[in-house]
Each structure stands twice: as C-alpha cells, then as structure tokens.
Coordinates of C-alpha atoms in Angstrom, one line a residue:
Chain A
M1 CA 41.0 -30.1 -17.8
A2 CA 39.9 -33.6 -18.2
T3 CA 42.6 -35.4 -16.3
I4 CA 41.9 -37.1 -13.0
S5 CA 44.3 -35.6 -10.6
P6 CA 45.7 -37.6 -7.7
T7 CA 44.2 -36.5 -4.4
K8 CA 45.9 -33.8 -2.4
T9 CA 48.3 -32.9 -5.2
P10 CA 48.1 -29.1 -5.5
L11 CA 47.4 -28.2 -9.1
K12 CA 49.0 -25.3 -10.9
K13 CA 47.7 -21.9 -9.6
G14 CA 47.1 -23.7 -6.3
K15 CA 43.4 -23.9 -6.9
P16 CA 41.6 -26.8 -5.2
R17 CA 40.1 -29.1 -7.8
R18 CA 36.6 -30.2 -7.3
G19 CA 36.4 -33.2 -9.6
K20 CA 37.1 -34.1 -13.1
G21 CA 35.7 -32.4 -16.1
P22 CA 32.6 -33.7 -17.7
M23 CA 34.4 -34.1 -21.1
A24 CA 36.1 -37.2 -19.7
L25 CA 32.7 -38.8 -19.1
S26 CA 31.5 -41.6 -21.3
G27 CA 28.6 -41.2 -23.7
R28 CA 25.6 -41.9 -21.6
D29 CA 27.0 -40.0 -18.6
R30 CA 27.8 -37.1 -20.8
T31 CA 24.2 -36.9 -22.1
V32 CA 22.9 -37.1 -18.5
F33 CA 25.3 -34.4 -17.4
F34 CA 24.3 -32.2 -20.4
L35 CA 20.6 -32.6 -19.6
M36 CA 21.1 -31.9 -15.9
V37 CA 22.5 -28.5 -16.8
A38 CA 20.5 -27.8 -19.9
V39 CA 16.9 -28.4 -18.7
P40 CA 17.0 -26.1 -15.7
T41 CA 19.0 -23.5 -17.6
F42 CA 16.5 -23.6 -20.5
F43 CA 13.6 -22.7 -18.1
H44 CA 15.7 -20.1 -16.3
V45 CA 16.9 -18.4 -19.4
L46 CA 13.6 -18.6 -21.2
L47 CA 11.5 -17.2 -18.4
V48 CA 13.9 -14.8 -16.7
W49 CA 16.7 -13.7 -19.1
V50 CA 14.8 -13.7 -22.4
P51 CA 12.0 -11.5 -21.0
T52 CA 14.7 -9.2 -19.5
L53 CA 16.3 -8.8 -22.9
A54 CA 12.9 -8.4 -24.5
S55 CA 12.0 -5.6 -22.1
I56 CA 15.2 -3.8 -23.2
F57 CA 14.2 -4.3 -26.8
F58 CA 10.6 -3.1 -26.3
S59 CA 11.7 0.0 -24.5
F60 CA 13.0 1.3 -27.8
T61 CA 9.6 0.7 -29.5
D62 CA 6.1 2.1 -29.3
W63 CA 4.5 -1.4 -29.1
N64 CA 0.9 -1.5 -27.8
G65 CA 1.2 -5.1 -26.8
I66 CA -1.4 -6.4 -29.2
R67 CA 0.1 -7.3 -32.6
F68 CA 3.7 -7.9 -33.4
D69 CA 3.5 -6.3 -36.9
S70 CA 2.5 -3.0 -35.3
I71 CA 5.9 -2.6 -33.6
S72 CA 8.0 0.3 -34.8
F73 CA 11.2 1.6 -33.5
V74 CA 11.1 5.0 -31.8
G75 CA 14.7 5.2 -30.6
L76 CA 15.0 6.9 -27.3
L77 CA 11.6 8.5 -27.5
N78 CA 10.2 6.6 -24.5
Y79 CA 13.1 7.6 -22.3
E80 CA 12.9 11.2 -23.5
Q81 CA 9.2 11.3 -22.6
I82 CA 9.9 9.9 -19.2
F83 CA 12.4 12.6 -18.5
T84 CA 10.2 15.4 -19.9
V85 CA 6.4 14.7 -20.1
F86 CA 6.3 12.3 -17.2
E87 CA 9.1 13.9 -15.4
R88 CA 7.0 14.5 -12.3
D89 CA 6.0 10.8 -12.1
F90 CA 9.4 9.5 -12.6
F91 CA 11.3 11.7 -10.3
Q92 CA 8.8 11.4 -7.6
A93 CA 8.9 7.6 -7.8
A94 CA 12.7 7.6 -8.0
L95 CA 12.8 9.9 -5.0
N96 CA 10.4 7.6 -3.1
N97 CA 12.7 4.6 -3.9
L98 CA 15.7 6.6 -2.7
V99 CA 14.0 7.7 0.5
L100 CA 13.0 4.1 1.1
L101 CA 16.6 3.0 0.5
V102 CA 18.1 5.5 2.8
F103 CA 15.4 5.0 5.4
L104 CA 15.9 1.2 5.4
F105 CA 19.6 1.7 6.0
V106 CA 19.4 4.2 8.8
G107 CA 16.3 2.8 10.4
P108 CA 15.6 -0.9 10.4
T109 CA 19.0 -2.1 9.2
L110 CA 20.8 -0.3 12.1
F111 CA 18.0 -1.3 14.5
G112 CA 18.2 -4.9 13.3
M113 CA 21.9 -4.9 13.9
L114 CA 21.4 -3.4 17.4
L115 CA 18.9 -6.1 18.2
A116 CA 21.2 -8.8 16.9
Y117 CA 24.0 -7.4 19.0
L118 CA 21.9 -7.4 22.1
L119 CA 20.5 -10.8 21.6
D120 CA 24.0 -12.1 21.0
K121 CA 24.7 -11.5 24.7
N122 CA 23.0 -14.8 25.5
L123 CA 20.2 -13.3 27.5
K124 CA 17.6 -15.3 29.3
G125 CA 14.7 -15.6 27.0
G126 CA 16.8 -14.6 24.0
R127 CA 15.0 -17.2 21.8
I128 CA 11.6 -15.7 22.6
Y129 CA 12.8 -12.2 21.7
Q130 CA 14.3 -13.5 18.5
S131 CA 11.0 -15.3 17.5
V132 CA 9.0 -12.2 18.2
F133 CA 11.2 -9.9 16.1
Y134 CA 11.4 -12.4 13.4
T135 CA 7.7 -13.3 13.1
P136 CA 6.8 -10.4 10.7
V137 CA 9.5 -11.6 8.2
V138 CA 7.5 -14.8 7.8
L139 CA 4.4 -12.9 6.7
S140 CA 4.0 -11.8 3.2
L141 CA 4.4 -8.1 2.6
A142 CA 0.8 -8.2 1.3
V143 CA -0.5 -9.5 4.6
V144 CA 1.7 -7.0 6.5
G145 CA 0.1 -4.3 4.4
F146 CA -3.5 -5.5 5.1
M147 CA -2.8 -5.9 8.8
W148 CA -1.4 -2.4 9.1
Q149 CA -4.1 -0.9 6.8
S150 CA -7.0 -2.4 8.8
V151 CA -5.8 -2.3 12.4
I152 CA -3.2 0.5 12.6
Y153 CA -3.9 3.0 9.9
S154 CA -7.7 2.8 9.7
T155 CA -8.7 6.5 9.5
E156 CA -11.4 6.7 12.1
N157 CA -10.4 4.1 14.6
G158 CA -7.1 2.5 13.8
L159 CA -4.6 2.1 16.7
A160 CA -2.4 4.9 15.3
T161 CA -5.3 7.2 15.1
E162 CA -6.4 6.4 18.7
L163 CA -2.9 6.9 20.1
F164 CA -1.7 9.9 18.1
G165 CA -4.8 11.4 16.5
G166 CA -6.0 13.4 19.5
G167 CA -9.6 12.3 19.2
E168 CA -9.9 13.0 15.5
G169 CA -9.6 10.9 12.4
V170 CA -6.3 10.8 10.7
N171 CA -6.0 9.8 7.0
W172 CA -2.7 8.1 7.4
L173 CA -2.6 6.4 4.1
G174 CA -4.4 8.9 1.9
N175 CA -2.6 12.1 2.9
Q176 CA -0.6 13.3 0.0
D177 CA 0.7 16.5 1.6
Y178 CA 4.4 16.8 1.7
L179 CA 6.2 16.4 5.0
I180 CA 9.4 17.5 3.4
A181 CA 8.9 19.4 0.1
F182 CA 11.7 19.9 -2.3
S183 CA 9.5 21.8 -4.8
D184 CA 5.9 22.2 -5.6
N185 CA 5.5 18.7 -6.9
L186 CA 8.5 16.8 -5.5
G187 CA 8.7 15.8 -1.9
I188 CA 8.2 13.1 0.7
S189 CA 4.5 12.8 1.4
K190 CA 3.1 12.0 4.8
N191 CA 1.5 8.8 3.7
F192 CA 4.8 7.5 2.4
I193 CA 6.2 7.8 5.9
A194 CA 3.3 5.7 7.2
I195 CA 4.2 3.0 4.6
L196 CA 7.9 3.2 5.6
V197 CA 7.1 2.4 9.2
A198 CA 5.2 -0.7 8.1
I199 CA 8.0 -1.8 5.9
S200 CA 10.6 -1.3 8.6
W201 CA 8.6 -3.4 11.0
R202 CA 9.3 -6.4 8.7
H203 CA 12.8 -5.5 7.5
A204 CA 14.4 -5.1 11.0
G205 CA 13.7 -8.7 11.9
Y206 CA 15.3 -10.0 8.7
I207 CA 18.4 -8.0 9.2
M208 CA 18.6 -9.1 12.8
V209 CA 18.6 -12.8 11.9
L210 CA 21.4 -12.3 9.4
Y211 CA 23.6 -10.4 11.8
L212 CA 22.8 -12.7 14.7
A213 CA 24.0 -15.7 12.7
G214 CA 27.1 -13.8 11.7
M215 CA 27.9 -12.8 15.3
K216 CA 27.3 -16.3 16.6
S217 CA 30.0 -17.6 14.3
V218 CA 32.6 -15.0 15.6
D219 CA 35.2 -16.6 17.7
Q220 CA 34.5 -16.1 21.4
S221 CA 38.1 -15.7 22.2
L222 CA 38.3 -12.7 20.0
R223 CA 35.8 -10.9 22.2
E224 CA 37.5 -12.0 25.4
S225 CA 40.8 -10.7 24.2
A226 CA 39.2 -7.4 23.3
A227 CA 37.8 -7.2 26.8
L228 CA 41.2 -8.0 28.3
D229 CA 42.8 -5.3 26.2
G230 CA 40.4 -2.9 27.9
C231 CA 38.2 -2.1 25.0
N232 CA 34.9 -0.6 26.0
E233 CA 31.8 -2.0 24.5
W234 CA 31.7 0.4 21.5
Q235 CA 35.3 0.0 20.7
A236 CA 35.0 -3.8 20.8
F237 CA 32.1 -3.6 18.5
R238 CA 33.6 -1.1 16.1
H239 CA 37.1 -2.5 15.9
V240 CA 36.7 -6.2 16.7
L241 CA 33.2 -7.5 15.9
F242 CA 32.2 -5.3 13.0
P243 CA 35.2 -6.0 10.7
T244 CA 34.6 -9.7 11.1
L245 CA 31.0 -9.2 9.9
K246 CA 32.1 -8.0 6.4
P247 CA 30.5 -10.9 4.5
I248 CA 27.2 -10.3 6.3
N249 CA 27.4 -6.6 5.6
V250 CA 27.7 -7.3 1.9
V251 CA 24.6 -9.5 2.0
V252 CA 22.7 -7.0 4.1
A253 CA 23.6 -4.2 1.8
V254 CA 22.5 -6.1 -1.3
I255 CA 19.3 -7.3 0.3
T256 CA 18.4 -3.8 1.5
V257 CA 19.2 -2.2 -1.9
I258 CA 17.3 -4.8 -3.9
E259 CA 14.3 -4.7 -1.5
A260 CA 14.2 -1.0 -1.7
L261 CA 14.3 -1.0 -5.4
R262 CA 12.0 -3.9 -5.9
A263 CA 9.4 -2.9 -3.3
F264 CA 6.0 -3.6 -4.6
D265 CA 3.5 -5.7 -2.6
I266 CA 3.2 -3.6 0.5
I267 CA 3.0 -0.3 -1.4
Y268 CA 0.5 -1.8 -3.8
V269 CA -1.6 -2.7 -0.9
L270 CA -1.2 0.4 1.3
N271 CA -1.1 3.0 -1.3
T272 CA -4.9 3.0 -1.9
P273 CA -5.3 6.3 -3.8
R274 CA -2.5 5.0 -6.2
R275 CA -0.8 8.3 -6.2
T276 CA 2.4 7.7 -4.2
Q277 CA 4.4 5.8 -6.7
V278 CA 7.6 3.8 -6.6
L279 CA 9.4 2.7 -9.7
S280 CA 8.0 -0.9 -9.5
I281 CA 4.4 0.3 -9.3
L282 CA 5.0 2.8 -12.1
T283 CA 6.3 0.1 -14.3
T284 CA 3.5 -2.3 -13.6
N285 CA 0.8 0.4 -14.0
N286 CA 2.3 1.3 -17.4
L287 CA 2.3 -2.3 -18.5
L288 CA -1.0 -3.7 -17.3
G289 CA -2.8 -1.3 -15.1
E290 CA -5.2 1.6 -15.8
G291 CA -2.8 3.3 -18.1
G292 CA -2.3 -0.1 -19.7
G293 CA -1.2 -1.0 -23.2
N294 CA 1.9 1.2 -23.3
V295 CA 4.5 -1.6 -23.5
G296 CA 7.1 0.8 -24.8
R297 CA 7.0 3.3 -22.0
G298 CA 6.4 0.6 -19.4
S299 CA 9.4 -1.3 -20.6
A300 CA 11.5 1.9 -20.5
Y301 CA 10.5 2.4 -16.8
A302 CA 11.5 -1.3 -16.2
V303 CA 14.8 -0.8 -17.9
L304 CA 15.6 2.2 -15.7
L305 CA 14.7 0.2 -12.6
F306 CA 16.9 -2.6 -13.9
L307 CA 19.8 -0.3 -14.5
L308 CA 19.5 0.9 -10.9
C309 CA 19.7 -2.6 -9.7
L310 CA 22.3 -3.7 -12.1
G311 CA 25.2 -2.0 -10.4
F312 CA 24.5 -3.7 -7.2
V313 CA 24.0 -7.1 -8.9
I314 CA 27.3 -6.8 -10.6
W315 CA 29.1 -5.7 -7.4
Y316 CA 27.6 -8.6 -5.4
V317 CA 28.2 -11.3 -8.1
T318 CA 31.8 -10.3 -8.7
N319 CA 32.4 -10.0 -5.0
H320 CA 31.2 -13.5 -4.5
Y321 CA 32.7 -15.3 -7.5
R322 CA 36.0 -13.4 -7.8
E323 CA 37.8 -15.9 -5.6
S324 CA 35.9 -18.8 -7.0
E325 CA 38.0 -21.3 -8.7
L326 CA 37.2 -22.3 -12.3
Chain B
M1 CA 35.2 -23.0 29.3
A2 CA 33.3 -20.5 27.3
A3 CA 30.1 -22.2 28.2
T4 CA 30.6 -21.8 32.0
T5 CA 31.4 -18.1 31.6
V6 CA 28.2 -17.7 29.6
V7 CA 26.1 -19.5 32.2
G8 CA 27.7 -17.4 34.9
A9 CA 26.9 -14.3 33.0
K10 CA 23.3 -15.3 32.7
K11 CA 22.8 -15.6 36.5
R12 CA 24.4 -12.3 37.3
L13 CA 21.6 -9.7 37.0
T14 CA 23.4 -6.4 36.8
P15 CA 21.6 -3.1 36.4
G16 CA 22.8 -3.1 32.9
R17 CA 21.0 -6.4 32.2
V18 CA 17.8 -5.1 33.7
V19 CA 17.8 -2.1 31.4
L20 CA 18.6 -4.4 28.5
H21 CA 15.7 -6.6 29.3
L22 CA 13.3 -3.7 29.8
F23 CA 14.3 -2.4 26.4
L24 CA 13.9 -5.7 24.7
I25 CA 10.5 -6.4 26.4
T26 CA 9.2 -3.0 25.4
T27 CA 10.4 -3.5 21.8
A28 CA 8.9 -7.0 21.7
I29 CA 5.6 -5.7 22.9
V30 CA 5.5 -2.9 20.3
W31 CA 6.6 -5.4 17.7
L32 CA 3.6 -7.7 18.4
V33 CA 1.0 -4.9 18.3
P34 CA 0.1 -5.2 14.6
I35 CA -0.2 -9.0 14.8
V36 CA -2.0 -9.1 18.1
G37 CA -4.1 -6.2 17.1
A38 CA -5.2 -7.9 13.9
V39 CA -6.1 -11.1 15.8
Y40 CA -7.9 -9.1 18.4
A41 CA -9.8 -7.1 15.8
S42 CA -10.7 -10.3 13.9
F43 CA -12.7 -11.6 16.8
R44 CA -14.7 -8.4 17.3
P45 CA -17.9 -7.3 15.6
F46 CA -17.2 -4.5 13.1
Q47 CA -20.0 -2.2 14.5
E48 CA -18.4 -2.4 17.9
T49 CA -15.0 -1.4 16.9
V50 CA -16.4 1.4 14.7
R51 CA -18.2 2.7 17.8
D52 CA -15.5 2.2 20.4
G53 CA -12.3 2.1 18.4
Y54 CA -9.7 -0.7 18.5
L55 CA -8.3 0.3 21.8
S56 CA -11.4 -0.7 23.8
I57 CA -12.6 -3.4 26.1
P58 CA -14.8 -5.7 24.0
D59 CA -18.4 -6.2 24.8
S60 CA -18.6 -9.3 22.8
F61 CA -16.5 -11.7 20.7
T62 CA -17.6 -13.2 17.5
L63 CA -16.5 -15.7 14.9
D64 CA -18.6 -14.0 12.2
N65 CA -15.6 -12.3 10.7
Y66 CA -13.9 -15.7 10.2
R67 CA -17.1 -17.2 8.9
N68 CA -17.7 -14.4 6.4
A69 CA -14.1 -14.2 5.3
W70 CA -14.1 -18.0 4.8
E71 CA -17.2 -17.8 2.6
Q72 CA -16.7 -14.5 0.8
G73 CA -13.0 -15.1 0.3
D74 CA -13.5 -18.7 -0.6
I75 CA -10.5 -19.4 1.6
L76 CA -10.6 -23.2 1.2
G77 CA -10.6 -22.9 -2.6
K78 CA -7.7 -20.4 -2.4
Y79 CA -5.7 -22.7 -0.1
W80 CA -6.2 -25.4 -2.6
N81 CA -5.1 -23.1 -5.5
T82 CA -1.9 -22.3 -3.5
L83 CA -1.3 -26.0 -2.8
L84 CA -1.5 -26.8 -6.5
I85 CA 1.1 -24.3 -7.2
L86 CA 3.3 -24.7 -4.2
V87 CA 4.0 -28.4 -4.2
P88 CA 5.1 -28.8 -7.8
A89 CA 6.9 -25.5 -7.8
L90 CA 8.9 -26.2 -4.7
T91 CA 9.8 -29.8 -5.8
L92 CA 10.9 -28.7 -9.2
T93 CA 12.8 -25.7 -8.0
L94 CA 14.9 -27.9 -5.6
F95 CA 15.3 -30.6 -8.2
F96 CA 16.4 -28.3 -11.0
S97 CA 18.7 -26.1 -8.9
S98 CA 20.3 -29.1 -7.2
M99 CA 21.2 -30.5 -10.6
V100 CA 22.8 -27.3 -11.8
A101 CA 24.5 -26.8 -8.5
F102 CA 25.8 -30.4 -8.6
A103 CA 27.1 -30.0 -12.2
A104 CA 28.7 -26.7 -11.5
S105 CA 30.2 -27.4 -8.1
R106 CA 31.4 -31.0 -8.4
Y107 CA 32.9 -30.9 -11.9
S108 CA 35.4 -28.6 -13.5
W109 CA 34.4 -27.3 -16.9
R110 CA 34.9 -24.2 -18.8
F111 CA 31.6 -22.4 -18.0
N112 CA 30.7 -23.7 -14.6
V113 CA 31.2 -20.4 -12.9
G114 CA 29.5 -18.7 -15.8
F115 CA 26.4 -20.7 -15.2
L116 CA 26.4 -19.9 -11.5
V117 CA 26.7 -16.2 -12.2
L118 CA 23.8 -16.5 -14.6
F119 CA 21.6 -18.1 -12.0
T120 CA 22.7 -15.8 -9.2
A121 CA 22.3 -12.6 -11.1
G122 CA 18.9 -13.8 -12.4
N123 CA 17.7 -14.1 -8.9
L124 CA 18.6 -10.5 -8.2
L125 CA 16.7 -9.0 -11.2
P126 CA 13.7 -6.9 -10.5
Q127 CA 10.5 -8.8 -11.4
Q128 CA 9.2 -5.8 -13.2
I129 CA 11.8 -6.2 -16.0
I130 CA 10.5 -9.7 -16.6
I131 CA 6.8 -9.3 -16.3
Q132 CA 5.7 -7.6 -19.5
P133 CA 7.4 -10.0 -22.0
L134 CA 6.5 -12.9 -19.8
F135 CA 2.8 -11.8 -19.8
Q136 CA 2.9 -11.5 -23.5
M137 CA 4.6 -14.8 -23.9
Y138 CA 2.0 -16.5 -21.6
N139 CA -0.8 -14.8 -23.3
R140 CA 0.3 -16.3 -26.7
T141 CA 0.8 -19.8 -25.4
P142 CA -2.4 -21.9 -25.8
L143 CA -3.1 -24.7 -23.4
P144 CA -5.8 -27.4 -23.8
D145 CA -8.9 -26.7 -21.7
F146 CA -8.3 -29.5 -19.3
L147 CA -5.0 -27.8 -18.3
S148 CA -6.2 -24.3 -18.0
N149 CA -9.5 -22.5 -17.5
S150 CA -8.4 -19.6 -19.7
G151 CA -7.2 -21.9 -22.5
K152 CA -3.8 -20.1 -22.2
L153 CA -0.7 -20.3 -20.1
N154 CA -1.7 -16.9 -18.9
G155 CA -4.1 -17.2 -16.0
S156 CA -3.3 -20.9 -15.4
T157 CA -1.7 -22.6 -12.5
W158 CA 1.1 -23.9 -14.8
G159 CA 2.2 -20.4 -15.7
L160 CA 2.7 -19.6 -12.0
I161 CA 4.5 -22.8 -11.3
L162 CA 6.9 -22.2 -14.2
I163 CA 7.8 -18.7 -13.3
H164 CA 8.3 -19.7 -9.6
V165 CA 10.6 -22.5 -10.7
A166 CA 12.6 -20.4 -13.2
F167 CA 12.9 -17.4 -10.8
Q168 CA 13.5 -19.2 -7.5
S169 CA 16.0 -21.6 -9.0
G170 CA 18.4 -18.7 -9.2
F171 CA 18.7 -18.4 -5.4
C172 CA 18.6 -22.1 -4.8
T173 CA 21.3 -22.9 -7.3
F174 CA 23.5 -20.3 -5.6
V175 CA 22.9 -21.7 -2.1
L176 CA 23.2 -25.3 -3.1
S177 CA 26.4 -24.9 -5.1
N178 CA 28.0 -23.1 -2.1
Y179 CA 27.0 -26.0 0.1
M180 CA 28.0 -28.8 -2.3
K181 CA 31.4 -27.1 -2.9
L182 CA 32.2 -27.8 0.7
L183 CA 31.7 -31.6 0.4
P184 CA 35.0 -33.5 0.1
K185 CA 36.1 -33.8 -3.5
E186 CA 37.2 -37.4 -2.9
L187 CA 33.5 -38.4 -3.0
N188 CA 33.4 -37.9 -6.7
E189 CA 36.7 -39.7 -7.2
A190 CA 35.5 -42.6 -5.1
A191 CA 32.3 -42.8 -7.1
V192 CA 34.3 -42.9 -10.3
V193 CA 36.5 -45.7 -9.0
D194 CA 33.3 -47.6 -8.0
G195 CA 32.0 -47.1 -11.5
A196 CA 29.0 -45.0 -10.4
S197 CA 27.3 -43.0 -13.2
V198 CA 26.9 -39.3 -13.0
W199 CA 23.3 -39.7 -12.0
T200 CA 24.1 -42.2 -9.2
T201 CA 26.8 -39.8 -7.9
Y202 CA 24.2 -37.0 -7.9
W203 CA 21.2 -38.9 -6.5
R204 CA 22.8 -41.4 -4.2
I205 CA 26.0 -39.7 -3.0
I206 CA 25.7 -35.9 -3.2
M207 CA 22.0 -35.4 -2.6
P208 CA 21.8 -37.3 0.7
L209 CA 24.7 -35.2 2.0
T210 CA 23.0 -32.0 0.9
R211 CA 19.9 -32.8 2.9
P212 CA 20.4 -30.1 5.6
A213 CA 20.7 -27.4 2.9
L214 CA 17.7 -28.8 1.1
A215 CA 15.6 -28.8 4.2
A216 CA 16.5 -25.3 5.0
L217 CA 15.8 -24.1 1.4
A218 CA 12.5 -26.0 1.3
T219 CA 11.3 -24.2 4.4
L220 CA 12.4 -20.8 3.1
E221 CA 11.1 -21.3 -0.4
F222 CA 7.8 -22.5 1.0
T223 CA 7.2 -19.1 2.5
W224 CA 8.5 -17.2 -0.4
I225 CA 6.3 -19.0 -2.9
Y226 CA 3.4 -19.0 -0.6
N227 CA 3.8 -15.3 0.1
D228 CA 4.1 -14.4 -3.6
F229 CA 1.9 -11.5 -4.5
F230 CA 3.3 -10.0 -7.6
W231 CA 3.4 -12.9 -10.1
A232 CA -0.1 -14.0 -9.1
V233 CA -1.7 -10.6 -9.3
V234 CA -0.3 -10.0 -12.8
L235 CA -0.5 -13.5 -14.2
E236 CA -3.8 -14.5 -12.6
Q237 CA -5.9 -11.6 -13.5
Q238 CA -9.1 -13.6 -12.9
G239 CA -9.5 -13.4 -9.1
D240 CA -11.0 -16.9 -8.8
D241 CA -8.0 -18.8 -9.7
R242 CA -5.6 -16.8 -7.6
P243 CA -3.6 -18.4 -4.8
I244 CA -4.5 -17.3 -1.3
T245 CA -2.0 -14.5 -0.7
S246 CA -2.9 -12.5 -3.8
S247 CA -6.6 -13.2 -3.4
L248 CA -6.4 -10.7 -0.4
A249 CA -6.3 -8.0 -3.1
N250 CA -9.9 -8.9 -4.0
L251 CA -11.3 -8.4 -0.5
G252 CA -10.7 -4.7 0.0
G253 CA -14.1 -3.3 -1.2
E254 CA -14.0 -0.2 -3.3
F255 CA -16.8 1.6 -1.4
F256 CA -17.0 -0.2 1.9
T257 CA -14.2 -1.9 3.7
D258 CA -14.8 -4.0 6.7
D259 CA -11.5 -3.9 8.5
N260 CA -12.3 -6.7 10.9
L261 CA -13.2 -9.0 8.0
I262 CA -9.9 -8.1 6.3
A263 CA -8.1 -8.8 9.6
A264 CA -9.7 -12.2 9.8
A265 CA -8.7 -12.9 6.2
S266 CA -5.2 -11.8 6.9
V267 CA -5.0 -14.2 9.8
Y268 CA -6.2 -17.0 7.5
V269 CA -3.4 -16.1 5.0
A270 CA -0.8 -15.8 7.8
I271 CA -1.5 -19.1 9.6
P272 CA 0.2 -21.6 7.3
T273 CA 3.5 -19.6 7.2
L274 CA 3.4 -19.1 10.9
V275 CA 2.8 -22.8 11.6
V276 CA 5.7 -23.7 9.3
Y277 CA 7.9 -21.1 10.8
F278 CA 7.3 -22.1 14.4
A279 CA 7.5 -25.8 13.6
L280 CA 10.7 -25.5 11.4
Q281 CA 12.3 -22.4 12.9
K282 CA 15.7 -24.0 12.9
H283 CA 15.7 -24.8 9.2
F284 CA 14.2 -21.5 8.4
I285 CA 16.9 -19.5 9.9
A286 CA 19.5 -21.9 8.6
G287 CA 18.1 -21.2 5.1
L288 CA 18.5 -17.5 5.3
T289 CA 22.0 -17.7 6.7
L290 CA 23.0 -20.4 4.1
G291 CA 22.4 -17.7 1.6
A292 CA 24.3 -15.2 3.6
N293 CA 27.4 -17.1 4.5
K294 CA 29.9 -17.3 1.8
G295 CA 30.5 -20.9 1.0

C-alpha cells in the first residue's frame, strides 16, 4: 500500500495507481493529510449524517421536541399511526409523489431529450434556443412558483384563465377536485396538475442540457456510419445514439427520481390552501408547521421518504464506484 | 471534414429544417411566457391588470411595483443577508471539498472510496430527514450576541452557512474527485521527488490544474445556494434575517395579494442568478455536465 511504484508498471489486478498511500508520509505531512480529510468530514458527518441517524432514532419515540428527558420509546407506533390514522394523508402524499415522478419521466424528461436531440443538429440559432430553454433552470423553484402563481394562475386574470377560462375565473391552484379519482379520498387533484405543469417547465431545460452535453460527445463518425448503413432517423437514435448515452441516462434517472421525491419549494409556494401534500411537505409540517411539535411522527414520515430515496441512492453510488479502484 | 459537412448542412434549408425551426420557435416563445409575463406585469399598475387582465394592451407603465417591493420587501437588506451567507458558504464548500477530493483521488489508502461514497450519498439524501435534528441541534447551540441576533445558532447566518457547506460539499467532493482523478499521477510522484509537502502538492500543483472544474462548480453552487429556500425557511424563522429567495415567502399577503408586486419582487430575486447565468453560461453548463459525466 505504501510503496512508491515505478511509473507505468502495471500493478497487480491491473488497477492504475494514483499515488502513494498517506501512511508513507512523514510526521507533519501526515498531520496535514489527516486534517484535510478530517475537518470537512467532521462537518459533513455532524450536520448531514448524524441528523439522518437521529431522525431514524426519533421516529421510534414520541418526543415532543422540547426536553430530552421526556423521550420515551414507542416502537413502531408512529409508523402504525401513519398507516392507519393518517392513512389518507400519507397515501395521498405518496400518490402525489408517484404521479410527479411518472409525470416528470414521461413529460419533461422525454421532452428535454427531444429538445436536446433537435438542438444537437447544429441548427442556426441553436445557442439562442438553448439559452431560452435553460433559463428557467437558473431560477429557484420558489421564484418559479411565485411567477406562475401571480401571472399564470391568478384566479381572475392570470394568463391561463384568460386563455382557457372562457371568460370566467378559474381557481387553478385551489381546486381540490379530483381529475382522476381512485376512491373517495384518493386521487389526482386538479390543482396538482397545475403544479406539475410549472415544475415541468423548469425540469425540461435541465434534462435538455444534460443530454445535449452527452450527445455532443458522441463520435460524429458513429452517426455517419449509421446514416451510410441506411438507418432512418428513429433507428439511428434508438440503436446508435441512445445506447451511447447510458451514463447520462443514469444521471437523468437519478436526478428525476430525487427531484420528484424531494420536491418542496414550488409545492410549498403554489399549494396555498396547504391541502395537496407531498411527502416532503408532510414531513416538514409535522416537524415545525401548524401541526408542530410531533417530532416522532414527523421523523417517521422523514424516514419513509428516506427509504424511498435510499434505493436509488444505493443504485447510483454502486453504479458509479463499482469500477473505481481502491 | 466533419466541420465542413456541418456548415454545408446549415446552409441547406430543407422543408424539414423549416418545420424544425417553426417547432423550436413556437416552443421557445411558449417557454418565455412566464418570465416575460412576470416582467410585463411587474411594470403595470395592479388596478389596471385587475380591470383588463394580463393579456391586454397597457394604458400606462409604472415603476411603483418595483419601488414598493424594494421598500416592503427590504430587498437591499435581503440581498445583503444573502451575500453574507453566500460568499463564506461558497468559499468554504469549495475549499473543504477540494481537500477531501484531493486526499481521496490522489492517494491510495484504505478508505478513500469509502469517504467518497459517504459524501456522494450524503448529497443525495432528502433534506427532510436532516432538518428536524438539525433544527434541534441549532436551537440548543448558544452563540454570543455579536454573532447572532437570536443568541443561538438557530436563526443565525452561521447556521445557514454551516449547513450549506456540509450539504453542498457532498456534490462538490464527488465532482472534484472525478476531475482530479484524471490528472496524471506522475504529478504527485514528481512532487515527492522535489520534496514538496502534501499541502504544497495540493495548493500549488493540483489546485491550479483543477481551476476549470472549480470555476464551473462555483457558478453552479452560486445559484444553488442563492436559490435555497428550504434551509432558510426552516432555520431562519424570523423573516427579517432571511436571505432574499426565502424572503419571498413573506410577501404573499394572507388576505390581499398584489400579484404585480410579487412579480416585481420575483424579478428582483431572479436578476442576480440570470446575470450570473448569462455572463458565465459556459462554466454553468460545464458544471452540470461535470457532475453528469463519469470521471
């Protein structure tokens, strides 16, 4: 581990060696090395991982968030309550997250890919189109929310009302009626669709940039040979271009899943009656909002959200580091 | 060769290309509606848009919305709050993550991949699983009065700086280690031969070569930290100390909402990120794709 290997000599296992091990360093260098890793790791672990573990711990308690000596273990009670007493809240929120996820994939993700594909053709003014589609991504989701709320979705005179309202006010953001109902109290509400449209507006540009960068790096000769082989445009995309984009697909999938599960800002802003929940809002409300003080249940919601994300996090991380050398 | 084909393709305006342009132009116009609409509304008196709707020819333009938003929203103060958080948070994030990335990608030791996994996975966690214990932790950490109005880490600028650094360093470590991994390994060996210390190798040799990645990340992180809403809303419960993006949450009145005023405030919030984006577009897009391209 600590030996300095002569350059260009392949080591056992054929892994490239990046440098020598820090154990070979002298005293002072060793201290510096240790501090360079330890200080950032201390903050990251203390403020990210310790709270994460603490949330898992709190989810098995009935803590009210005030005094530590009032903590008592309740086992799985919080989870049990979420799946019974608060069943409606939880399943509706989970459904909304799921709808958001599916919608992001079939809507803006595919559309972003399409835009990238079209802009990859080196059109005149391609840079301008690219800038236009990308601009919403630069804005915070909160600003996006406020812009859509005030100008597009304003009940009496928003642009959406004027264009599609037929002369009458439309309560775009407050309408809790189900567009698609699965049961009496489970379904996709109309105002959630309005929120989805605003989110998509921002998401598509993000996806477009990622794919565009990926497509730009694809070897031009690959495409030319596909054209020579008589592939039509769809075949060339499906069988030549798309497979080479696999690394981008992974990133896009992770970004889309994580964004869908973590979505908070824009829904916080646009969902003014606070009835259309997603898991992140449900968690935050239970922790600090109107229903505040219920650390136990709020943490249980957070843990459920975390478990949903975890699978994708593990998949992505292993996918990335599997081939990494030690 | 390829370049000439491309240029040739650009000049030939086939019917297919015309349709393509029409599609893109239409989409681009639709795409701009919310932003242009917000800017347009922000210059019009509220009474007038209430009367005529947003899709109307204006009788008059006004700067009142901007004036009112500036005063009611204390925009200048909020910009300042943001700056106080953004500058240290951005600097520390890049500094911290570049050190970990350097140690993990330029030296072989037992847990270097483990550390990278820790940071990468940390960056993908939902903020909601962190927030409650963090809030409790901050609430129980006293700070002297000259450091914090609230006397605690909770509600102080420091608290926001710390969580930004801790959370964002996950992504930055990931990106920077991918980048540093690609630098020739002989650099370290040459440094050892020259008797350079670890710090010199980091600061004088590797960091200057990492500049493109740092520039890209700085641009990207600028907007991410600037655009933060969640941390600030929860950890800065007192509206006055909030940075600008989250202070938007205070403007929506409970009983009466002046949409044009909100539009003007949104424009104020959007301007710095738009300026940075258009000035540093190249770095910005490089930043996103650095994260996407496997090292």
